[in-house]
């Protein structure tokens, strides 16, 4: 009998092991997010992971207690879809960008890890956690290198009037830039400037840094930031 089959047996030792594994793995994911001052945290992720494990164990118990009358997969499906409300609470939408998406995804994957640990698929839960933690550290390094050479730029511009947007777009198109998308927000109560969010492709014939500086110095542009 393999170790995997042994872990799926309904014994007190296995139940304790599953919950401990879920708590440890969830805590590891949460500690990694907390160390970066991101949403979630060790306690939240550990609780989500253990809760999901408990749901899976309850489903297995119901299958033993009421054979043929339950469907284990239904409870797992409810956890995967229902945990989204926690992830939504960690997402923050500001005027410039959206934050918390990775934290929301981490909470969701903690639930998946908990479900795997709860049914005894411990090796899968451990493997996913290790790959996730490695990816959260390696992928940003790859992103940074790729984005340094990307010609697409998302700009946050504060302008004096709403007439600045068409002037900017005309200038960019004349310089050979491609407008991917843009949005102009009117100032709120007491506001004094218009906000322009625009994504452009800067041709290789232009020096990206120098070109952005020239845009920032245009008449009517109060500030220009790269997101």
PDB file of C-alpha atoms in Angstrom:
ATOM      1  CA  UNK A   1       0.000   0.000   0.000  1.00  0.00           C
ATOM      2  CA  UNK A   2       1.434   3.339  -1.007  1.00  0.00           C
ATOM      3  CA  UNK A   3       1.798   6.334   1.323  1.00  0.00           C
ATOM      4  CA  UNK A   4      -0.852   8.207  -0.693  1.00  0.00           C
ATOM      5  CA  UNK A   5      -3.414   5.449  -0.128  1.00  0.00           C
ATOM      6  CA  UNK A   6      -2.542   5.326   3.573  1.00  0.00           C
ATOM      7  CA  UNK A   7      -3.200   9.053   3.971  1.00  0.00           C
ATOM      8  CA  UNK A   8      -6.708   8.693   2.533  1.00  0.00           C
ATOM      9  CA  UNK A   9      -7.666   6.147   5.216  1.00  0.00           C
ATOM     10  CA  UNK A  10     -10.085   7.389   7.880  1.00  0.00           C
ATOM     11  CA  UNK A  11      -7.915   7.263  11.020  1.00  0.00           C
ATOM     12  CA  UNK A  12      -7.360   9.809  13.788  1.00  0.00           C
ATOM     13  CA  UNK A  13      -3.664  10.045  12.921  1.00  0.00           C
ATOM     14  CA  UNK A  14      -4.466  10.840   9.294  1.00  0.00           C
ATOM     15  CA  UNK A  15      -7.070  13.446  10.251  1.00  0.00           C
ATOM     16  CA  UNK A  16      -4.612  15.242  12.519  1.00  0.00           C
ATOM     17  CA  UNK A  17      -1.887  15.046   9.872  1.00  0.00           C
ATOM     18  CA  UNK A  18      -4.167  16.526   7.204  1.00  0.00           C
ATOM     19  CA  UNK A  19      -5.152  19.473   9.389  1.00  0.00           C
ATOM     20  CA  UNK A  20      -1.562  20.124  10.463  1.00  0.00           C
ATOM     21  CA  UNK A  21      -0.341  20.003   6.873  1.00  0.00           C
ATOM     22  CA  UNK A  22      -3.109  22.407   5.821  1.00  0.00           C
ATOM     23  CA  UNK A  23      -2.239  24.822   8.638  1.00  0.00           C
ATOM     24  CA  UNK A  24       1.503  24.719   7.882  1.00  0.00           C
ATOM     25  CA  UNK A  25       1.130  25.155   4.128  1.00  0.00           C
ATOM     26  CA  UNK A  26      -1.413  27.942   4.507  1.00  0.00           C
ATOM     27  CA  UNK A  27       0.838  29.678   7.017  1.00  0.00           C
ATOM     28  CA  UNK A  28       3.829  29.463   4.669  1.00  0.00           C
ATOM     29  CA  UNK A  29       1.885  31.100   1.857  1.00  0.00           C
ATOM     30  CA  UNK A  30       0.548  33.756   4.235  1.00  0.00           C
ATOM     31  CA  UNK A  31       3.963  34.487   5.742  1.00  0.00           C
ATOM     32  CA  UNK A  32       5.385  35.027   2.271  1.00  0.00           C
ATOM     33  CA  UNK A  33       2.619  37.539   1.467  1.00  0.00           C
ATOM     34  CA  UNK A  34       2.956  39.220   4.870  1.00  0.00           C
ATOM     35  CA  UNK A  35       6.727  39.588   4.519  1.00  0.00           C
ATOM     36  CA  UNK A  36       6.079  41.646   1.385  1.00  0.00           C
ATOM     37  CA  UNK A  37       3.481  43.744   3.247  1.00  0.00           C
ATOM     38  CA  UNK A  38       0.725  42.396   1.018  1.00  0.00           C
ATOM     39  CA  UNK A  39      -2.841  41.429   1.852  1.00  0.00           C
ATOM     40  CA  UNK A  40      -3.843  38.131   3.385  1.00  0.00           C
ATOM     41  CA  UNK A  41      -1.273  37.156   5.983  1.00  0.00           C
ATOM     42  CA  UNK A  42      -0.403  33.947   7.802  1.00  0.00           C
ATOM     43  CA  UNK A  43      -3.500  33.793  10.011  1.00  0.00           C
ATOM     44  CA  UNK A  44      -5.933  34.429   7.167  1.00  0.00           C
ATOM     45  CA  UNK A  45      -4.346  31.963   4.767  1.00  0.00           C
ATOM     46  CA  UNK A  46      -3.922  29.313   7.483  1.00  0.00           C
ATOM     47  CA  UNK A  47      -7.577  29.661   8.461  1.00  0.00           C
ATOM     48  CA  UNK A  48      -8.738  29.397   4.846  1.00  0.00           C
ATOM     49  CA  UNK A  49      -6.538  26.364   4.230  1.00  0.00           C
ATOM     50  CA  UNK A  50      -7.658  24.559   7.392  1.00  0.00           C
ATOM     51  CA  UNK A  51     -11.290  25.430   6.757  1.00  0.00           C
ATOM     52  CA  UNK A  52     -11.120  23.977   3.268  1.00  0.00           C
ATOM     53  CA  UNK A  53      -9.428  20.851   4.639  1.00  0.00           C
ATOM     54  CA  UNK A  54     -12.197  20.469   7.205  1.00  0.00           C
ATOM     55  CA  UNK A  55     -14.856  20.771   4.500  1.00  0.00           C
ATOM     56  CA  UNK A  56     -13.159  18.039   2.484  1.00  0.00           C
ATOM     57  CA  UNK A  57     -12.854  15.807   5.536  1.00  0.00           C
ATOM     58  CA  UNK A  58     -16.518  16.385   6.358  1.00  0.00           C
ATOM     59  CA  UNK A  59     -17.458  15.415   2.815  1.00  0.00           C
ATOM     60  CA  UNK A  60     -15.431  12.220   3.149  1.00  0.00           C
ATOM     61  CA  UNK A  61     -17.089  11.457   6.495  1.00  0.00           C
ATOM     62  CA  UNK A  62     -20.538  11.983   4.967  1.00  0.00           C
ATOM     63  CA  UNK A  63     -19.625   9.558   2.197  1.00  0.00           C
ATOM     64  CA  UNK A  64     -18.685   6.952   4.813  1.00  0.00           C
ATOM     65  CA  UNK A  65     -21.742   7.632   6.984  1.00  0.00           C
ATOM     66  CA  UNK A  66     -24.236   7.839   4.125  1.00  0.00           C
ATOM     67  CA  UNK A  67     -22.827   5.761   1.264  1.00  0.00           C
ATOM     68  CA  UNK A  68     -24.367   6.460  -2.113  1.00  0.00           C
ATOM     69  CA  UNK A  69     -26.291   9.496  -0.860  1.00  0.00           C
ATOM     70  CA  UNK A  70     -23.618  12.190  -1.034  1.00  0.00           C
ATOM     71  CA  UNK A  71     -21.274  13.715  -3.606  1.00  0.00           C
ATOM     72  CA  UNK A  72     -17.849  14.679  -2.239  1.00  0.00           C
ATOM     73  CA  UNK A  73     -17.064  16.943  -5.179  1.00  0.00           C
ATOM     74  CA  UNK A  74     -20.052  19.238  -4.517  1.00  0.00           C
ATOM     75  CA  UNK A  75     -18.686  20.524  -1.213  1.00  0.00           C
ATOM     76  CA  UNK A  76     -15.265  21.091  -2.762  1.00  0.00           C
ATOM     77  CA  UNK A  77     -16.850  23.070  -5.587  1.00  0.00           C
ATOM     78  CA  UNK A  78     -18.687  25.273  -3.100  1.00  0.00           C
ATOM     79  CA  UNK A  79     -15.426  26.092  -1.307  1.00  0.00           C
ATOM     80  CA  UNK A  80     -13.617  27.014  -4.514  1.00  0.00           C
ATOM     81  CA  UNK A  81     -16.376  29.363  -5.623  1.00  0.00           C
ATOM     82  CA  UNK A  82     -17.376  30.655  -2.182  1.00  0.00           C
ATOM     83  CA  UNK A  83     -13.908  31.657  -0.991  1.00  0.00           C
ATOM     84  CA  UNK A  84     -13.956  34.383  -3.635  1.00  0.00           C
ATOM     85  CA  UNK A  85     -15.596  36.824  -1.218  1.00  0.00           C
ATOM     86  CA  UNK A  86     -12.440  36.806   0.916  1.00  0.00           C
ATOM     87  CA  UNK A  87     -10.282  37.449  -2.111  1.00  0.00           C
ATOM     88  CA  UNK A  88     -12.542  40.285  -3.219  1.00  0.00           C
ATOM     89  CA  UNK A  89     -12.008  41.967   0.144  1.00  0.00           C
ATOM     90  CA  UNK A  90      -8.257  42.114  -0.436  1.00  0.00           C
ATOM     91  CA  UNK A  91      -8.562  43.855  -3.821  1.00  0.00           C
ATOM     92  CA  UNK A  92      -8.151  47.619  -3.733  1.00  0.00           C
ATOM     93  CA  UNK A  93      -9.010  49.779  -6.735  1.00  0.00           C
ATOM     94  CA  UNK A  94      -7.329  53.193  -6.710  1.00  0.00           C
ATOM     95  CA  UNK A  95      -7.347  55.904  -9.294  1.00  0.00           C
ATOM     96  CA  UNK A  96      -4.080  54.654 -10.755  1.00  0.00           C
ATOM     97  CA  UNK A  97      -4.126  50.896 -10.504  1.00  0.00           C
ATOM     98  CA  UNK A  98      -5.625  47.754  -9.029  1.00  0.00           C
ATOM     99  CA  UNK A  99      -3.873  46.191  -6.048  1.00  0.00           C
ATOM    100  CA  UNK A 100      -4.406  42.935  -4.212  1.00  0.00           C
ATOM    101  CA  UNK A 101      -5.028  40.587  -7.133  1.00  0.00           C
ATOM    102  CA  UNK A 102      -2.086  38.350  -6.205  1.00  0.00           C
ATOM    103  CA  UNK A 103      -3.236  38.275  -2.575  1.00  0.00           C
ATOM    104  CA  UNK A 104      -6.733  37.315  -3.713  1.00  0.00           C
ATOM    105  CA  UNK A 105      -5.297  34.533  -5.868  1.00  0.00           C
ATOM    106  CA  UNK A 106      -3.172  33.341  -2.919  1.00  0.00           C
ATOM    107  CA  UNK A 107      -6.259  33.080  -0.711  1.00  0.00           C
ATOM    108  CA  UNK A 108      -8.041  31.108  -3.413  1.00  0.00           C
ATOM    109  CA  UNK A 109      -5.112  28.714  -3.905  1.00  0.00           C
ATOM    110  CA  UNK A 110      -4.915  28.261  -0.119  1.00  0.00           C
ATOM    111  CA  UNK A 111      -8.450  26.893  -0.289  1.00  0.00           C
ATOM    112  CA  UNK A 112      -7.392  24.524  -3.071  1.00  0.00           C
ATOM    113  CA  UNK A 113      -4.367  23.383  -1.036  1.00  0.00           C
ATOM    114  CA  UNK A 114      -6.630  22.814   1.954  1.00  0.00           C
ATOM    115  CA  UNK A 115      -9.029  20.703  -0.100  1.00  0.00           C
ATOM    116  CA  UNK A 116      -6.139  18.557  -1.330  1.00  0.00           C
ATOM    117  CA  UNK A 117      -4.757  18.101   2.184  1.00  0.00           C
ATOM    118  CA  UNK A 118      -8.217  17.397   3.554  1.00  0.00           C
ATOM    119  CA  UNK A 119      -8.829  14.475   1.236  1.00  0.00           C
ATOM    120  CA  UNK A 120      -5.333  13.060   1.814  1.00  0.00           C
ATOM    121  CA  UNK A 121      -3.646  14.319  -1.348  1.00  0.00           C
ATOM    122  CA  UNK A 122      -0.831  15.724   0.806  1.00  0.00           C
ATOM    123  CA  UNK A 123       1.983  15.333  -1.718  1.00  0.00           C
ATOM    124  CA  UNK A 124       0.003  17.380  -4.246  1.00  0.00           C
ATOM    125  CA  UNK A 125      -0.712  20.078  -1.649  1.00  0.00           C
ATOM    126  CA  UNK A 126       2.968  20.303  -0.703  1.00  0.00           C
ATOM    127  CA  UNK A 127       4.094  20.366  -4.339  1.00  0.00           C
ATOM    128  CA  UNK A 128       1.703  23.198  -5.260  1.00  0.00           C
ATOM    129  CA  UNK A 129       2.817  25.234  -2.239  1.00  0.00           C
ATOM    130  CA  UNK A 130       6.504  24.851  -3.061  1.00  0.00           C
ATOM    131  CA  UNK A 131       5.984  25.774  -6.718  1.00  0.00           C
ATOM    132  CA  UNK A 132       3.769  28.729  -5.753  1.00  0.00           C
ATOM    133  CA  UNK A 133       6.296  30.171  -3.287  1.00  0.00           C
ATOM    134  CA  UNK A 134       9.108  29.744  -5.793  1.00  0.00           C
ATOM    135  CA  UNK A 135       7.036  31.340  -8.524  1.00  0.00           C
ATOM    136  CA  UNK A 136       6.094  34.348  -6.403  1.00  0.00           C
ATOM    137  CA  UNK A 137       9.809  35.143  -6.070  1.00  0.00           C
ATOM    138  CA  UNK A 138      11.054  34.195  -9.533  1.00  0.00           C
ATOM    139  CA  UNK A 139       8.252  35.570 -11.734  1.00  0.00           C
ATOM    140  CA  UNK A 140       8.647  39.227 -10.576  1.00  0.00           C
ATOM    141  CA  UNK A 141      12.326  39.094 -11.588  1.00  0.00           C
ATOM    142  CA  UNK A 142      11.389  37.831 -15.044  1.00  0.00           C
ATOM    143  CA  UNK A 143       8.614  40.442 -15.317  1.00  0.00           C
ATOM    144  CA  UNK A 144      11.009  43.248 -14.474  1.00  0.00           C
ATOM    145  CA  UNK A 145      13.459  42.198 -17.187  1.00  0.00           C
ATOM    146  CA  UNK A 146      10.749  41.801 -19.813  1.00  0.00           C
ATOM    147  CA  UNK A 147       8.989  45.076 -18.951  1.00  0.00           C
ATOM    148  CA  UNK A 148      12.250  47.008 -19.207  1.00  0.00           C
ATOM    149  CA  UNK A 149      12.331  46.182 -22.915  1.00  0.00           C
ATOM    150  CA  UNK A 150       8.594  46.515 -23.526  1.00  0.00           C
ATOM    151  CA  UNK A 151       7.507  49.392 -25.751  1.00  0.00           C
ATOM    152  CA  UNK A 152       4.028  49.466 -24.237  1.00  0.00           C
ATOM    153  CA  UNK A 153       3.615  52.083 -21.508  1.00  0.00           C
ATOM    154  CA  UNK A 154       0.627  52.890 -19.287  1.00  0.00           C
ATOM    155  CA  UNK A 155       0.571  56.538 -18.263  1.00  0.00           C
ATOM    156  CA  UNK A 156      -1.232  58.386 -15.506  1.00  0.00           C
ATOM    157  CA  UNK A 157      -1.489  62.048 -16.500  1.00  0.00           C
ATOM    158  CA  UNK A 158      -2.961  64.996 -14.648  1.00  0.00           C
ATOM    159  CA  UNK A 159      -4.025  67.785 -16.985  1.00  0.00           C
ATOM    160  CA  UNK A 160      -5.336  71.298 -16.485  1.00  0.00           C
ATOM    161  CA  UNK A 161      -8.303  70.974 -18.869  1.00  0.00           C
ATOM    162  CA  UNK A 162     -10.132  68.289 -20.818  1.00  0.00           C
ATOM    163  CA  UNK A 163      -8.695  69.749 -24.026  1.00  0.00           C
ATOM    164  CA  UNK A 164      -5.272  68.379 -23.100  1.00  0.00           C
ATOM    165  CA  UNK A 165      -6.290  64.781 -23.922  1.00  0.00           C
ATOM    166  CA  UNK A 166      -6.955  65.309 -27.659  1.00  0.00           C
ATOM    167  CA  UNK A 167      -3.782  67.395 -27.950  1.00  0.00           C
ATOM    168  CA  UNK A 168      -1.748  64.594 -26.359  1.00  0.00           C
ATOM    169  CA  UNK A 169      -3.300  61.923 -28.552  1.00  0.00           C
ATOM    170  CA  UNK A 170      -2.695  63.980 -31.689  1.00  0.00           C
ATOM    171  CA  UNK A 171       0.948  64.460 -30.684  1.00  0.00           C
ATOM    172  CA  UNK A 172       1.444  60.760 -29.964  1.00  0.00           C
ATOM    173  CA  UNK A 173      -0.082  59.623 -33.242  1.00  0.00           C
ATOM    174  CA  UNK A 174       1.976  62.169 -35.145  1.00  0.00           C
ATOM    175  CA  UNK A 175       5.096  60.704 -33.521  1.00  0.00           C
ATOM    176  CA  UNK A 176       4.139  57.198 -34.632  1.00  0.00           C
ATOM    177  CA  UNK A 177       2.789  55.938 -31.312  1.00  0.00           C
ATOM    178  CA  UNK A 178      -0.154  53.550 -31.236  1.00  0.00           C
ATOM    179  CA  UNK A 179      -2.985  54.281 -28.774  1.00  0.00           C
ATOM    180  CA  UNK A 180      -4.052  51.032 -27.153  1.00  0.00           C
ATOM    181  CA  UNK A 181      -6.652  52.530 -24.798  1.00  0.00           C
ATOM    182  CA  UNK A 182      -7.338  55.714 -22.879  1.00  0.00           C
ATOM    183  CA  UNK A 183      -9.813  57.182 -20.436  1.00  0.00           C
ATOM    184  CA  UNK A 184     -10.393  60.721 -19.194  1.00  0.00           C
ATOM    185  CA  UNK A 185     -11.864  61.266 -15.730  1.00  0.00           C
ATOM    186  CA  UNK A 186     -13.409  64.572 -14.769  1.00  0.00           C
ATOM    187  CA  UNK A 187     -12.364  66.096 -11.447  1.00  0.00           C
ATOM    188  CA  UNK A 188     -14.567  65.320  -8.470  1.00  0.00           C
ATOM    189  CA  UNK A 189     -15.982  67.776  -6.014  1.00  0.00           C
ATOM    190  CA  UNK A 190     -13.327  70.361  -5.296  1.00  0.00           C
ATOM    191  CA  UNK A 191     -10.951  68.833  -7.860  1.00  0.00           C
ATOM    192  CA  UNK A 192      -8.916  71.075 -10.096  1.00  0.00           C
ATOM    193  CA  UNK A 193      -7.382  68.720 -12.650  1.00  0.00           C
ATOM    194  CA  UNK A 194      -8.449  66.116 -15.189  1.00  0.00           C
ATOM    195  CA  UNK A 195      -7.051  62.584 -14.989  1.00  0.00           C
ATOM    196  CA  UNK A 196      -5.952  60.812 -18.151  1.00  0.00           C
ATOM    197  CA  UNK A 197      -5.184  57.069 -18.159  1.00  0.00           C
ATOM    198  CA  UNK A 198      -3.649  55.981 -21.441  1.00  0.00           C
ATOM    199  CA  UNK A 199      -1.750  52.975 -22.759  1.00  0.00           C
ATOM    200  CA  UNK A 200       0.492  53.555 -25.762  1.00  0.00           C
ATOM    201  CA  UNK A 201       3.055  51.727 -27.871  1.00  0.00           C
ATOM    202  CA  UNK A 202       6.208  53.786 -28.403  1.00  0.00           C
ATOM    203  CA  UNK A 203       8.022  52.929 -31.653  1.00  0.00           C
ATOM    204  CA  UNK A 204      11.628  51.826 -31.436  1.00  0.00           C
ATOM    205  CA  UNK A 205      12.692  54.881 -33.403  1.00  0.00           C
ATOM    206  CA  UNK A 206      12.028  56.953 -30.266  1.00  0.00           C
ATOM    207  CA  UNK A 207      13.976  56.824 -27.021  1.00  0.00           C
ATOM    208  CA  UNK A 208      11.332  55.845 -24.491  1.00  0.00           C
ATOM    209  CA  UNK A 209      12.730  57.810 -21.536  1.00  0.00           C
ATOM    210  CA  UNK A 210      13.355  61.002 -23.484  1.00  0.00           C
ATOM    211  CA  UNK A 211       9.986  60.823 -25.191  1.00  0.00           C
ATOM    212  CA  UNK A 212       8.094  60.481 -21.909  1.00  0.00           C
ATOM    213  CA  UNK A 213       9.972  63.492 -20.539  1.00  0.00           C
ATOM    214  CA  UNK A 214       8.937  65.519 -23.588  1.00  0.00           C
ATOM    215  CA  UNK A 215       5.292  64.550 -23.025  1.00  0.00           C
ATOM    216  CA  UNK A 216       5.526  65.638 -19.387  1.00  0.00           C
ATOM    217  CA  UNK A 217       6.730  69.069 -20.516  1.00  0.00           C
ATOM    218  CA  UNK A 218       3.800  69.687 -22.843  1.00  0.00           C
ATOM    219  CA  UNK A 219       1.535  72.619 -22.155  1.00  0.00           C
ATOM    220  CA  UNK A 220      -1.429  71.666 -19.987  1.00  0.00           C
ATOM    221  CA  UNK A 221       0.257  68.590 -18.462  1.00  0.00           C
ATOM    222  CA  UNK A 222       0.596  68.976 -14.706  1.00  0.00           C
ATOM    223  CA  UNK A 223       2.203  65.587 -14.020  1.00  0.00           C
ATOM    224  CA  UNK A 224       2.964  62.331 -15.816  1.00  0.00           C
ATOM    225  CA  UNK A 225       3.662  59.002 -14.133  1.00  0.00           C
ATOM    226  CA  UNK A 226       4.368  55.568 -15.577  1.00  0.00           C
ATOM    227  CA  UNK A 227       2.250  52.815 -14.012  1.00  0.00           C
TER     228      UNK A 227
END
